[in-house]
GROMACS .gro file of C-alpha atoms in nm:
model
  341
    1MET     CA    1   0.000   0.000   0.000
    2GLN     CA    2   0.138   0.338  -0.098
    3PHE     CA    3   0.093   0.638   0.127
    4HIS     CA    4   0.133   1.006   0.051
    5THR     CA    5   0.439   1.145   0.227
    6PRO     CA    6   0.296   1.305   0.542
    7VAL     CA    7   0.400   1.661   0.600
    8ALA     CA    8   0.344   1.949   0.834
    9GLN     CA    9   0.276   2.227   0.587
   10VAL     CA   10   0.335   2.598   0.617
   11GLY     CA   11   0.241   2.817   0.322
   12LEU     CA   12  -0.040   2.918   0.089
   13CYS     CA   13  -0.244   2.669  -0.107
   14SER     CA   14  -0.237   2.763  -0.475
   15HIS     CA   15  -0.587   2.623  -0.519
   16CYS     CA   16  -0.780   2.778  -0.230
   17GLY     CA   17  -0.537   3.050  -0.120
   18ARG     CA   18  -0.566   2.967   0.248
   19ASP     CA   19  -0.271   2.967   0.486
   20VAL     CA   20  -0.230   2.600   0.571
   21GLY     CA   21  -0.014   2.678   0.872
   22VAL     CA   22  -0.284   2.891   1.032
   23ALA     CA   23  -0.614   2.745   0.913
   24PRO     CA   24  -0.556   2.372   0.850
   25THR     CA   25  -0.718   2.243   0.534
   26LEU     CA   26  -0.712   1.918   0.341
   27CYS     CA   27  -0.525   2.078   0.052
   28VAL     CA   28  -0.295   1.785  -0.014
   29PHE     CA   29  -0.582   1.540   0.028
   30ARG     CA   30  -0.855   1.702  -0.182
   31ILE     CA   31  -0.867   1.630  -0.552
   32GLY     CA   32  -0.729   1.918  -0.755
   33CYS     CA   33  -0.574   2.101  -0.461
   34HIS     CA   34  -0.212   2.114  -0.350
   35VAL     CA   35   0.024   2.318  -0.137
   36GLU     CA   36   0.256   2.563  -0.307
   37SER     CA   37   0.530   2.573  -0.042
   38MET     CA   38   0.635   2.349   0.243
   39VAL     CA   39   0.878   2.464   0.507
   40SER     CA   40   0.890   2.180   0.756
   41VAL     CA   41   0.837   1.806   0.731
   42ILE     CA   42   0.711   1.568   0.998
   43LYS     CA   43   0.730   1.202   0.907
   44MET     CA   44   0.482   0.958   1.052
   45GLU     CA   45   0.586   0.604   1.134
   46TYR     CA   46   0.352   0.318   1.039
   47ARG     CA   47   0.297  -0.028   1.184
   48ILE     CA   48   0.123  -0.343   1.061
   49PHE     CA   49  -0.223  -0.377   1.211
   50GLY     CA   50  -0.227  -0.741   1.317
   51LYS     CA   51  -0.350  -0.999   1.069
   52THR     CA   52  -0.524  -0.738   0.849
   53GLY     CA   53  -0.201  -0.630   0.685
   54TRP     CA   54  -0.306  -0.266   0.711
   55GLU     CA   55  -0.027  -0.012   0.748
   56VAL     CA   56  -0.160   0.222   1.016
   57SER     CA   57  -0.009   0.535   1.164
   58GLU     CA   58   0.132   0.452   1.505
   59ILE     CA   59  -0.058   0.754   1.636
   60GLY     CA   60  -0.431   0.718   1.572
   61LEU     CA   61  -0.692   0.986   1.632
   62GLY     CA   62  -0.960   0.911   1.889
   63GLY     CA   63  -1.287   1.098   1.849
   64SER     CA   64  -1.396   1.133   2.209
   65TRP     CA   65  -1.323   1.508   2.234
   66PHE     CA   66  -1.380   1.647   1.884
   67TYR     CA   67  -1.663   1.857   2.026
   68GLY     CA   68  -1.459   1.994   2.317
   69ARG     CA   69  -1.404   1.887   2.677
   70PRO     CA   70  -1.667   1.959   2.944
   71GLU     CA   71  -1.465   2.247   3.088
   72MET     CA   72  -1.430   2.399   2.739
   73GLY     CA   73  -1.797   2.401   2.650
   74LEU     CA   74  -1.948   2.253   2.336
   75LYS     CA   75  -1.748   2.333   2.024
   76PRO     CA   76  -1.891   2.361   1.672
   77VAL     CA   77  -1.849   2.079   1.422
   78SER     CA   78  -1.591   2.292   1.240
   79HIS     CA   79  -1.363   2.268   1.547
   80GLY     CA   80  -1.349   1.890   1.519
   81VAL     CA   81  -1.319   1.901   1.141
   82ALA     CA   82  -1.008   2.120   1.171
   83ILE     CA   83  -0.850   1.863   1.405
   84VAL     CA   84  -0.918   1.579   1.160
   85GLU     CA   85  -0.785   1.780   0.868
   86ARG     CA   86  -0.464   1.858   1.052
   87ALA     CA   87  -0.429   1.492   1.149
   88LEU     CA   88  -0.448   1.391   0.784
   89GLU     CA   89  -0.186   1.650   0.694
   90LEU     CA   90   0.043   1.500   0.957
   91GLY     CA   91   0.004   1.146   0.822
   92VAL     CA   92  -0.254   1.007   1.064
   93ASN     CA   93  -0.457   0.749   0.874
   94TYR     CA   94  -0.662   0.581   1.148
   95PHE     CA   95  -0.970   0.739   1.304
   96ASP     CA   96  -1.171   0.588   1.590
   97THR     CA   97  -1.513   0.699   1.705
   98ALA     CA   98  -1.831   0.570   1.868
   99PRO     CA   99  -2.197   0.674   1.874
  100LEU     CA  100  -2.159   0.730   2.249
  101TYR     CA  101  -1.908   1.013   2.199
  102GLY     CA  102  -2.110   1.332   2.215
  103ARG     CA  103  -2.425   1.131   2.142
  104GLY     CA  104  -2.325   1.093   1.780
  105ARG     CA  105  -2.152   1.428   1.739
  106SER     CA  106  -1.809   1.267   1.702
  107GLU     CA  107  -1.935   1.055   1.413
  108GLU     CA  108  -2.091   1.363   1.254
  109VAL     CA  109  -1.754   1.540   1.267
  110LEU     CA  110  -1.583   1.252   1.087
  111GLY     CA  111  -1.866   1.233   0.836
  112VAL     CA  112  -1.796   1.591   0.735
  113ALA     CA  113  -1.417   1.585   0.769
  114LEU     CA  114  -1.355   1.268   0.569
  115SER     CA  115  -1.596   1.350   0.288
  116GLY     CA  116  -1.399   1.367  -0.036
  117VAL     CA  117  -1.068   1.256   0.115
  118ARG     CA  118  -0.886   1.047  -0.144
  119GLU     CA  119  -0.585   0.929   0.057
  120PRO     CA  120  -0.601   0.581   0.216
  121TYR     CA  121  -0.736   0.588   0.569
  122TYR     CA  122  -0.911   0.355   0.813
  123LEU     CA  123  -1.229   0.437   1.001
  124ALA     CA  124  -1.348   0.247   1.308
  125THR     CA  125  -1.666   0.287   1.510
  126LYS     CA  126  -1.843   0.083   1.777
  127VAL     CA  127  -2.171  -0.088   1.866
  128GLY     CA  128  -2.344  -0.214   2.179
  129TYR     CA  129  -2.348   0.088   2.404
  130TYR     CA  130  -2.569   0.344   2.233
  131PRO     CA  131  -2.851   0.437   2.161
  132GLU     CA  132  -2.972   0.195   2.429
  133PRO     CA  133  -2.721   0.163   2.717
  134PHE     CA  134  -2.562  -0.181   2.727
  135ASP     CA  135  -2.797  -0.329   2.466
  136TYR     CA  136  -2.593  -0.592   2.285
  137THR     CA  137  -2.879  -0.770   2.109
  138ARG     CA  138  -2.863  -0.844   1.739
  139ASP     CA  139  -3.139  -0.597   1.651
  140SER     CA  140  -2.984  -0.318   1.857
  141VAL     CA  141  -2.645  -0.369   1.691
  142TRP     CA  142  -2.801  -0.338   1.348
  143ARG     CA  143  -3.009  -0.037   1.448
  144GLY     CA  144  -2.712   0.138   1.607
  145LEU     CA  145  -2.491   0.073   1.306
  146ASP     CA  146  -2.752   0.210   1.066
  147ALA     CA  147  -2.764   0.535   1.265
  148SER     CA  148  -2.383   0.552   1.277
  149LEU     CA  149  -2.351   0.511   0.902
  150LYS     CA  150  -2.594   0.796   0.845
  151ARG     CA  151  -2.390   1.024   1.071
  152LEU     CA  152  -2.066   0.912   0.907
  153LYS     CA  153  -2.216   0.970   0.559
  154ARG     CA  154  -2.112   0.631   0.424
  155ASP     CA  155  -2.228   0.275   0.376
  156HIS     CA  156  -1.916   0.099   0.503
  157VAL     CA  157  -1.658   0.116   0.783
  158HIS     CA  158  -1.324  -0.058   0.796
  159LEU     CA  159  -1.350  -0.180   1.155
  160LEU     CA  160  -1.661  -0.234   1.368
  161GLN     CA  161  -1.591  -0.286   1.738
  162VAL     CA  162  -1.781  -0.413   2.040
  163HIS     CA  163  -1.792  -0.121   2.284
  164GLU     CA  164  -1.703  -0.225   2.641
  165ALA     CA  165  -1.749  -0.598   2.600
  166GLU     CA  166  -1.763  -0.661   2.976
  167LYS     CA  167  -2.105  -0.494   2.987
  168ALA     CA  168  -2.238  -0.782   2.776
  169GLU     CA  169  -2.024  -1.061   2.926
  170TRP     CA  170  -1.973  -1.387   2.737
  171PRO     CA  171  -2.340  -1.491   2.690
  172GLY     CA  172  -2.440  -1.142   2.585
  173LEU     CA  173  -2.177  -1.152   2.315
  174PHE     CA  174  -2.199  -1.506   2.183
  175ASP     CA  175  -2.549  -1.641   2.249
  176ALA     CA  176  -2.800  -1.662   1.964
  177GLY     CA  177  -2.954  -1.328   1.875
  178ARG     CA  178  -2.670  -1.136   2.034
  179THR     CA  179  -2.374  -0.922   1.931
  180ILE     CA  180  -2.147  -1.161   1.744
  181GLU     CA  181  -2.431  -1.296   1.535
  182ALA     CA  182  -2.506  -0.944   1.414
  183LEU     CA  183  -2.140  -0.853   1.358
  184LEU     CA  184  -2.077  -1.161   1.145
  185GLU     CA  185  -2.386  -1.079   0.937
  186ILE     CA  186  -2.262  -0.723   0.892
  187GLN     CA  187  -1.918  -0.843   0.789
  188ALA     CA  188  -2.061  -1.101   0.547
  189GLN     CA  189  -2.259  -0.825   0.376
  190GLY     CA  190  -1.943  -0.616   0.329
  191ILE     CA  191  -2.058  -0.334   0.555
  192CYS     CA  192  -1.745  -0.373   0.767
  193ASP     CA  193  -1.414  -0.531   0.675
  194TYR     CA  194  -1.315  -0.653   1.020
  195ILE     CA  195  -1.441  -0.683   1.377
  196GLY     CA  196  -1.267  -0.546   1.687
  197LEU     CA  197  -1.299  -0.576   2.065
  198THR     CA  198  -1.282  -0.308   2.334
  199GLY     CA  199  -1.321  -0.319   2.710
  200SER     CA  200  -1.174  -0.309   3.057
  201ASP     CA  201  -1.210  -0.674   3.164
  202LEU     CA  202  -0.870  -0.807   3.061
  203GLY     CA  203  -0.958  -1.164   3.156
  204LEU     CA  204  -1.271  -1.167   2.941
  205MET     CA  205  -1.092  -1.016   2.644
  206SER     CA  206  -0.804  -1.262   2.675
  207ARG     CA  207  -1.049  -1.552   2.682
  208VAL     CA  208  -1.234  -1.420   2.377
  209LEU     CA  209  -0.910  -1.394   2.179
  210LYS     CA  210  -0.800  -1.744   2.283
  211GLU     CA  211  -1.129  -1.920   2.215
  212THR     CA  212  -1.254  -1.742   1.901
  213ASP     CA  213  -1.109  -1.606   1.579
  214VAL     CA  214  -1.366  -1.331   1.525
  215PHE     CA  215  -1.158  -1.029   1.628
  216VAL     CA  216  -0.860  -0.867   1.457
  217SER     CA  217  -0.796  -0.594   1.715
  218VAL     CA  218  -0.833  -0.516   2.083
  219ILE     CA  219  -0.841  -0.180   2.259
  220THR     CA  220  -0.711  -0.156   2.613
  221PHE     CA  221  -0.799   0.160   2.807
  222CYS     CA  222  -0.585   0.281   3.099
  223LYS     CA  223  -0.440  -0.068   3.142
  224TYR     CA  224  -0.094  -0.008   2.995
  225ASP     CA  225   0.102   0.313   3.045
  226LEU     CA  226   0.370   0.462   3.271
  227LEU     CA  227   0.155   0.390   3.577
  228THR     CA  228   0.017   0.044   3.512
  229ARG     CA  229   0.110  -0.260   3.307
  230GLU     CA  230  -0.188  -0.488   3.376
  231ALA     CA  231  -0.245  -0.552   3.006
  232THR     CA  232   0.105  -0.694   2.963
  233GLU     CA  233   0.033  -0.984   3.199
  234GLU     CA  234  -0.206  -1.178   2.974
  235LEU     CA  235  -0.395  -0.971   2.718
  236ILE     CA  236  -0.104  -0.838   2.514
  237PRO     CA  237   0.086  -1.170   2.505
  238THR     CA  238  -0.237  -1.342   2.398
  239ALA     CA  239  -0.303  -1.084   2.129
  240ALA     CA  240   0.052  -1.116   1.998
  241ALA     CA  241   0.020  -1.495   1.983
  242GLU     CA  242  -0.310  -1.470   1.794
  243GLY     CA  243  -0.198  -1.200   1.551
  244VAL     CA  244  -0.443  -0.949   1.698
  245ALA     CA  245  -0.359  -0.579   1.677
  246VAL     CA  246  -0.318  -0.402   2.013
  247ILE     CA  247  -0.445  -0.046   2.045
  248CYS     CA  248  -0.353   0.147   2.359
  249ALA     CA  249  -0.626   0.403   2.422
  250SER     CA  250  -0.585   0.691   2.665
  251PRO     CA  251  -0.205   0.646   2.680
  252LEU     CA  252  -0.188   0.935   2.929
  253HIS     CA  253  -0.417   0.752   3.173
  254ALA     CA  254  -0.719   0.975   3.118
  255GLY     CA  255  -0.494   1.281   3.146
  256LEU     CA  256  -0.331   1.194   3.479
  257LEU     CA  257   0.002   1.191   3.294
  258GLY     CA  258  -0.087   1.514   3.117
  259SER     CA  259  -0.306   1.819   3.149
  260LYS     CA  260  -0.553   1.662   3.396
  261ARG     CA  261  -0.292   1.582   3.664
  262ASP     CA  262  -0.370   1.859   3.912
  263GLN     CA  263  -0.744   1.841   3.857
  264TRP     CA  264  -0.763   1.466   3.916
  265MET     CA  265  -0.538   1.484   4.221
  266ALA     CA  266  -0.751   1.762   4.371
  267GLN     CA  267  -1.061   1.548   4.318
  268GLY     CA  268  -0.897   1.231   4.446
  269ARG     CA  269  -0.948   1.046   4.119
  270PHE     CA  270  -0.702   0.757   4.061
  271ALA     CA  271  -0.578   0.806   4.420
  272ASP     CA  272  -0.427   0.457   4.427
  273LEU     CA  273  -0.182   0.565   4.155
  274TYR     CA  274  -0.046   0.884   4.313
  275ASN     CA  275   0.262   0.720   4.465
  276ASP     CA  276   0.344   0.568   4.126
  277LEU     CA  277   0.284   0.903   3.958
  278ILE     CA  278   0.522   1.085   4.192
  279ARG     CA  279   0.786   0.813   4.145
  280VAL     CA  280   0.759   0.833   3.765
  281GLU     CA  281   0.770   1.213   3.772
  282LYS     CA  282   1.103   1.197   3.954
  283ILE     CA  283   1.238   0.958   3.690
  284VAL     CA  284   1.118   1.178   3.404
  285GLU     CA  285   1.287   1.483   3.560
  286GLY     CA  286   1.611   1.339   3.427
  287VAL     CA  287   1.475   1.295   3.074
  288ASP     CA  288   1.503   1.565   2.812
  289GLU     CA  289   1.133   1.540   2.722
  290SER     CA  290   0.798   1.618   2.881
  291MET     CA  291   0.595   1.366   3.078
  292THR     CA  292   0.347   1.349   2.790
  293ARG     CA  293   0.608   1.269   2.529
  294THR     CA  294   0.786   1.020   2.757
  295ALA     CA  295   0.457   0.841   2.824
  296LEU     CA  296   0.383   0.806   2.454
  297ARG     CA  297   0.737   0.706   2.366
  298TYR     CA  298   0.732   0.442   2.641
  299LEU     CA  299   0.441   0.261   2.476
  300LEU     CA  300   0.583   0.301   2.126
  301SER     CA  301   0.897   0.126   2.251
  302ASP     CA  302   0.689  -0.194   2.274
  303ASN     CA  303   0.669  -0.347   1.927
  304ARG     CA  304   0.364  -0.551   2.029
  305VAL     CA  305   0.166  -0.227   2.035
  306SER     CA  306   0.011  -0.150   1.696
  307MET     CA  307  -0.107   0.202   1.774
  308LEU     CA  308  -0.161   0.467   2.038
  309LEU     CA  309  -0.512   0.609   2.020
  310CYS     CA  310  -0.496   0.973   2.127
  311GLY     CA  311  -0.816   1.160   2.203
  312VAL     CA  312  -0.729   1.527   2.157
  313SER     CA  313  -0.942   1.837   2.198
  314ASP     CA  314  -0.739   2.081   1.989
  315ILE     CA  315  -0.467   2.097   1.726
  316ASP     CA  316  -0.189   2.176   1.974
  317GLU     CA  317  -0.258   1.851   2.161
  318LEU     CA  318  -0.266   1.663   1.830
  319GLU     CA  319   0.067   1.800   1.711
  320ASP     CA  320   0.231   1.724   2.045
  321CYS     CA  321   0.121   1.360   2.020
  322VAL     CA  322   0.216   1.318   1.654
  323SER     CA  323   0.562   1.467   1.707
  324VAL     CA  324   0.658   1.159   1.909
  325SER     CA  325   0.626   0.942   1.598
  326ASP     CA  326   0.983   0.995   1.487
  327GLY     CA  327   1.123   0.646   1.532
  328GLY     CA  328   1.279   0.729   1.867
  329GLN     CA  329   1.235   0.491   2.159
  330LEU     CA  330   1.324   0.499   2.525
  331SER     CA  331   1.647   0.332   2.627
  332GLY     CA  332   1.636  -0.012   2.784
  333GLU     CA  333   1.781   0.135   3.101
  334LEU     CA  334   1.508   0.397   3.131
  335ILE     CA  335   1.234   0.142   3.063
  336ALA     CA  336   1.377  -0.085   3.332
  337GLU     CA  337   1.383   0.204   3.580
  338ILE     CA  338   1.020   0.291   3.502
  339GLU     CA  339   0.910  -0.070   3.541
  340GLU     CA  340   1.096  -0.136   3.866
  341GLY     CA  341   0.798  -0.011   4.062
   0.00000   0.00000   0.00000
């Protein structure tokens, strides 16, 4: 698969006349439009996405905050579209969303932003959580997918994932008239290429990967980062053995390793991790990079990880995440020091 050379562009587009460096557009991705001058170049690294053979950007864009964070207030669709456009310019080719995110607003953003894009990209959404909470029945999956496709303005997605599989448990997933029956029907009809799994119950997800061959990817959320390595005990080794792609979502532990640190500590959220956080902060003081960049680079140093899924709320956050995809990894000594705790 051939990919356009990803660039960070600064200059005027000869087609639309807009300053790409100030108002991000899809100039290099829209038919008949190109950038006249380019000052700086940021190269994106790509990894193979499990058994699919896809070449995906090792930084993927999560759609949970396209519409702004609660403390920011609701942002217009154009705010999220600008984030997606900039991501494409920087070489991001994997976009993850769910009907739950903003009650469909995240999918609407991607429906607008990806319309007319000609470069190869991969789009993933989810079923089972919305519109009816924790309804994993066959009919609900079909109904939810139909609504998602309308918001996404398409008749096909590359990856369709079970959202928070532990809410359904094994019978809710695999019994007749339940989730897997619907997903296999959807795949057989060509509406999705592959099926993925997400959740927090590492034991359940490991069992599913061992005992079935339905899933090509698994998302782990806040289970593998600088503060915790639960997912490395069973889930990630199982996924590697089965050829299943591993996506690390919320690599900054819901912001505890980033901009949410002080807020979460003041509220007492994740209190059981504060000693680990303080220990890691002392280690990172001796590193010539920020906590955020060190956290992302730590996960990218594990070649079993297919992608980091970063949910960003503005272009600055996006560019900070993408800048880590430069092929650099943490030293073995630093990794050992981090993992000693």
